[in-house]
CSV table of C-alpha atoms in Angstrom, one decimal:
chain,number,residue,atom,x,y,z
S,1,ASN,CA,9.7,1.0,23.3
S,2,ASN,CA,6.2,2.2,24.1
S,3,GLY,CA,5.9,4.6,21.1
S,4,ALA,CA,6.3,1.9,18.6
S,5,VAL,CA,2.9,0.4,18.8
S,6,GLY,CA,2.9,-0.2,15.0
S,7,HIS,CA,5.5,-2.9,15.2
S,8,ASP,CA,2.8,-5.4,16.2
S,9,GLU,CA,0.9,-4.6,13.1
S,10,LEU,CA,1.3,-4.9,9.4
R,1,MET,CA,-6.6,-7.4,16.9
R,2,ASN,CA,-10.0,-5.5,16.2
R,3,ILE,CA,-12.3,-5.7,13.6
R,4,PHE,CA,-11.1,-2.5,11.7
R,5,ARG,CA,-7.4,-3.9,11.4
R,6,PHE,CA,-8.7,-7.3,10.5
R,7,LEU,CA,-10.9,-6.0,7.6
R,8,ALA,CA,-8.2,-3.6,6.6
R,9,ASP,CA,-5.6,-6.5,6.3
R,10,LEU,CA,-8.2,-8.6,4.4
R,11,SER,CA,-8.9,-5.8,2.1
R,12,HIS,CA,-5.1,-5.3,1.5
R,13,MET,CA,-4.7,-8.9,0.8
R,14,ALA,CA,-7.7,-8.8,-1.6
R,15,SER,CA,-6.2,-5.9,-3.5
R,16,ILE,CA,-3.0,-7.9,-4.4
R,17,VAL,CA,-5.0,-10.9,-5.2
R,18,ILE,CA,-7.2,-8.8,-7.6
R,19,LEU,CA,-4.2,-7.4,-9.3
R,20,ILE,CA,-2.4,-10.8,-9.7
R,21,LEU,CA,-5.7,-12.3,-11.1
R,22,GLN,CA,-6.2,-9.5,-13.5
R,23,ILE,CA,-2.5,-9.7,-14.8
R,24,ARG,CA,-2.8,-13.5,-15.2
R,25,LYS,CA,-6.3,-13.5,-16.7
R,26,THR,CA,-5.6,-10.7,-19.3
R,27,LYS,CA,-1.9,-11.9,-19.8
R,28,SER,CA,-1.2,-8.1,-19.6
R,29,ALA,CA,-0.1,-5.6,-17.0
R,30,ALA,CA,-1.4,-2.7,-19.1
R,31,GLY,CA,-2.6,0.1,-16.9
R,32,VAL,CA,-0.7,-1.0,-13.9
R,33,SER,CA,2.1,1.2,-12.6
R,34,TYR,CA,5.4,-0.8,-12.2
R,35,LYS,CA,6.8,2.1,-10.2
R,36,THR,CA,4.0,1.8,-7.6
R,37,GLN,CA,4.5,-2.0,-7.4
R,38,PHE,CA,8.2,-1.4,-6.9
R,39,LEU,CA,7.6,1.1,-4.2
R,40,TYR,CA,5.4,-1.3,-2.4
R,41,ALA,CA,8.0,-4.1,-2.6
R,42,LEU,CA,10.4,-1.6,-1.0
R,43,VAL,CA,7.8,-0.8,1.6
R,44,PHE,CA,7.4,-4.4,2.6
R,45,VAL,CA,11.0,-5.3,2.5
R,46,THR,CA,12.0,-2.4,4.7
R,47,ARG,CA,9.3,-2.7,7.2
R,48,TYR,CA,9.2,-6.5,7.5
R,49,ILE,CA,12.9,-7.0,8.0
R,50,ASP,CA,11.9,-7.6,11.7
R,51,ILE,CA,10.4,-11.0,10.7
R,52,PHE,CA,13.8,-12.5,11.6
R,53,PHE,CA,14.0,-11.0,15.1
R,54,HIS,CA,10.6,-9.9,16.2
R,55,TYR,CA,7.9,-12.5,16.5
R,56,VAL,CA,4.3,-11.2,17.0
R,57,SER,CA,2.0,-13.9,15.9
R,58,LEU,CA,1.5,-16.6,13.5
R,59,TYR,CA,-1.0,-14.4,11.6
R,60,ASN,CA,1.5,-11.5,11.5
R,61,THR,CA,4.3,-13.7,10.2
R,62,PHE,CA,2.1,-15.4,7.6
R,63,MET,CA,0.8,-11.9,6.3
R,64,LYS,CA,4.3,-10.6,6.1
R,65,ILE,CA,5.6,-13.4,4.1
R,66,PHE,CA,2.4,-13.1,1.8
R,67,PHE,CA,2.9,-9.4,1.2
R,68,VAL,CA,6.6,-9.6,0.4
R,69,THR,CA,6.3,-12.7,-1.8
R,70,SER,CA,3.2,-11.6,-3.6
R,71,THR,CA,4.4,-8.2,-4.4
R,72,ILE,CA,7.8,-9.5,-5.7
R,73,TYR,CA,5.7,-11.9,-7.9
R,74,ILE,CA,3.9,-9.0,-9.3
R,75,LEU,CA,7.1,-7.5,-10.2
R,76,TYR,CA,8.1,-10.6,-11.8
R,77,LEU,CA,5.0,-10.8,-13.8
R,78,MET,CA,5.3,-7.2,-15.0
R,79,ARG,CA,9.2,-7.5,-15.7
R,80,VAL,CA,9.6,-10.8,-17.1
R,81,GLN,CA,6.3,-12.7,-17.9
R,82,TYR,CA,4.1,-10.0,-19.4
R,83,LYS,CA,7.0,-7.4,-20.0
R,84,PRO,CA,5.7,-6.3,-23.5
R,85,SER,CA,2.3,-5.3,-22.2
R,86,HIS,CA,3.8,-2.7,-19.8
R,87,ASP,CA,4.4,0.7,-21.4
R,88,PRO,CA,7.1,2.6,-19.4
R,89,ASN,CA,6.2,5.7,-21.5
R,90,ILE,CA,3.1,6.3,-19.5
R,91,ASP,CA,4.5,5.4,-16.2
R,92,THR,CA,6.6,8.6,-15.9
R,93,PHE,CA,6.1,9.7,-12.2
R,94,ARG,CA,9.6,10.3,-10.6
R,95,ILE,CA,9.8,8.0,-7.7
R,96,GLU,CA,12.7,10.1,-6.2
R,97,TYR,CA,10.0,12.6,-5.3
R,98,ILE,CA,8.5,10.0,-3.0
R,99,ILE,CA,11.7,8.2,-1.9
R,100,ALA,CA,13.6,11.3,-0.9
R,101,PRO,CA,10.9,13.0,1.3
R,102,SER,CA,10.2,9.7,3.0
R,103,ALA,CA,14.0,9.2,3.8
R,104,VAL,CA,14.1,12.8,5.2
R,105,LEU,CA,10.9,12.3,7.2
R,106,ALA,CA,12.1,8.9,8.6
R,107,LEU,CA,15.3,10.7,9.7
R,108,ILE,CA,13.4,13.4,11.5
R,109,ILE,CA,10.3,11.5,12.9
R,110,ASN,CA,11.0,8.0,14.2
R,111,HIS,CA,10.8,6.0,17.4
R,112,GLY,CA,14.5,6.0,17.9
R,113,TYR,CA,17.7,6.3,16.0
R,114,THR,CA,18.3,2.7,15.2
R,115,LEU,CA,18.5,1.1,11.7
R,116,TYR,CA,15.3,-0.9,12.3
R,117,GLU,CA,13.3,2.1,13.6
R,118,ILE,CA,14.4,4.3,10.8
R,119,LEU,CA,13.7,1.7,8.1
R,120,TRP,CA,10.3,1.2,9.8
R,121,SER,CA,9.5,4.8,9.7
R,122,PHE,CA,10.8,5.2,6.1
R,123,SER,CA,8.5,2.3,5.0
R,124,VAL,CA,5.3,4.1,6.7
R,125,TRP,CA,6.1,7.4,4.9
R,126,LEU,CA,7.0,5.7,1.7
R,127,GLU,CA,3.8,3.6,1.8
R,128,SER,CA,1.6,6.9,2.2
R,129,GLY,CA,2.9,8.1,-1.3
R,130,ALA,CA,3.5,4.8,-3.1
R,131,ILE,CA,0.2,5.0,-5.0
R,132,LEU,CA,1.0,8.2,-6.6
R,133,PRO,CA,2.7,6.8,-9.8
R,134,GLN,CA,-0.4,4.6,-10.2
R,135,LEU,CA,-2.8,7.6,-9.8
R,136,PHE,CA,-0.6,9.6,-12.1
R,137,MET,CA,-0.8,7.0,-14.7
R,138,LEU,CA,-4.6,6.8,-14.4
R,139,GLN,CA,-4.8,10.5,-14.8
R,140,ARG,CA,-2.7,10.3,-18.1
R,141,THR,CA,-4.6,7.6,-19.7
R,142,GLY,CA,-8.0,8.9,-18.4
R,143,GLU,CA,-9.7,5.4,-18.0
R,144,ALA,CA,-8.8,2.1,-16.5
R,145,GLU,CA,-9.8,-1.7,-16.6
R,146,THR,CA,-12.5,-2.4,-13.9
R,147,LEU,CA,-10.2,-4.6,-12.0
R,148,THR,CA,-7.4,-2.0,-11.8
R,149,VAL,CA,-10.0,0.3,-10.4
R,150,HIS,CA,-11.0,-2.2,-7.9
R,151,TYR,CA,-7.5,-2.9,-6.9
R,152,ILE,CA,-6.9,0.8,-6.1
R,153,PHE,CA,-10.2,1.0,-4.3
R,154,ALA,CA,-9.4,-2.0,-2.1
R,155,LEU,CA,-6.0,-0.6,-1.3
R,156,GLY,CA,-7.4,2.8,-0.4
R,157,ILE,CA,-10.0,1.1,1.9
R,158,TYR,CA,-7.2,-0.8,3.6
R,159,ARG,CA,-5.4,2.4,4.7
R,160,LEU,CA,-8.7,4.1,5.5
R,161,LEU,CA,-9.7,1.3,7.9
R,162,TYR,CA,-6.4,1.6,9.9
R,163,ILE,CA,-7.6,5.0,11.0
R,164,PRO,CA,-10.5,3.8,13.0
R,165,ASN,CA,-8.0,1.0,14.1
R,166,TRP,CA,-5.7,3.6,15.7
R,167,ILE,CA,-8.6,5.4,17.3
R,168,TYR,CA,-9.9,2.2,18.7
R,169,ARG,CA,-6.5,1.2,20.0
R,170,TYR,CA,-6.1,4.5,21.6
R,171,VAL,CA,-9.5,4.2,23.4
R,172,THR,CA,-9.1,0.6,24.5
R,173,GLU,CA,-5.4,0.3,25.1
R,174,GLY,CA,-4.3,4.0,25.5
R,175,ARG,CA,-1.6,3.5,23.1
R,176,VAL,CA,-1.0,5.9,20.2
R,177,GLU,CA,1.1,5.5,17.0
R,178,PRO,CA,1.4,9.0,15.8
R,179,ILE,CA,3.6,8.1,12.8
R,180,ALA,CA,1.4,5.5,11.3
R,181,PHE,CA,-1.7,7.5,12.2
R,182,LEU,CA,-0.4,10.7,10.4
R,183,ALA,CA,0.8,8.7,7.4
R,184,SER,CA,-2.6,6.9,7.1
R,185,LEU,CA,-4.4,10.3,7.0
R,186,ILE,CA,-2.0,11.5,4.2
R,187,GLN,CA,-2.4,8.3,2.3
R,188,THR,CA,-6.2,8.3,2.6
R,189,ALA,CA,-6.3,12.1,1.5
R,190,LEU,CA,-4.4,11.0,-1.7
R,191,TYR,CA,-7.2,8.6,-2.4
R,192,SER,CA,-9.9,11.1,-1.8
R,193,ASP,CA,-10.4,12.1,-5.4
R,194,PHE,CA,-10.3,8.6,-6.6
R,195,PHE,CA,-12.9,7.4,-4.1
R,196,TYR,CA,-15.2,10.3,-5.2
R,197,ILE,CA,-14.9,9.1,-8.9
R,198,TYR,CA,-15.3,5.5,-7.9
R,199,TYR,CA,-18.3,6.3,-6.1
R,200,THR,CA,-20.0,8.5,-8.7
R,201,LYS,CA,-19.1,6.3,-11.6
R,202,VAL,CA,-18.1,2.7,-10.8
R,203,MET,CA,-20.8,2.2,-8.2
R,204,GLN,CA,-23.4,3.1,-10.7
R,205,GLY,CA,-22.0,0.6,-13.1
R,206,LYS,CA,-20.3,3.1,-15.5
R,207,LYS,CA,-16.9,2.8,-16.9
R,208,PHE,CA,-14.1,4.3,-14.8
R,209,GLU,CA,-13.3,7.5,-16.8
R,210,LEU,CA,-11.8,10.6,-15.5
R,211,PRO,CA,-13.9,13.8,-16.2
């Protein structure tokens, strides 16, 4: 899922 | 990891530590909105549910555990330990007005129709409005303890710093996160009045008092 960059953040 | 995100996370962490120290030091949670703290607990629990199946880094895991446990600890302090000091009569913002729109937005704007993605999106929208009961309470009381003010300031700085983080990541990695980016803008906008008063009063050593 390329859109979900936020998943590697807090 | 870039400097903006790292400083943002540190500032976020600092805000929570400040709040815990204040409550413990004064043995009172006066001036702190329980509703805002409850909403943050909901934000962390719905967002960090991935701790069980999505490993990012030791840093990431540690911070997630910190945010969930420290916020639940604040709820405990307010609800159990120093319960008499918290006055529900001035903490009157209706949290349905934040939860319902966040749920609707999560159902419309998300990265995919799975429980995990919808909960993640919900947590991001919810976070952008979670400070409202606290700001509302501040407006009602008209003034606040210095530490409460620093708490809100550190929290505002945290989300503000995530904006350059997203720009930086777009430039260096070509990756965008429109949901979090937009939610950060909304959240920072909510703080703008507060930042202004913080700057004009607290920075000059005056008491935080609303005009």
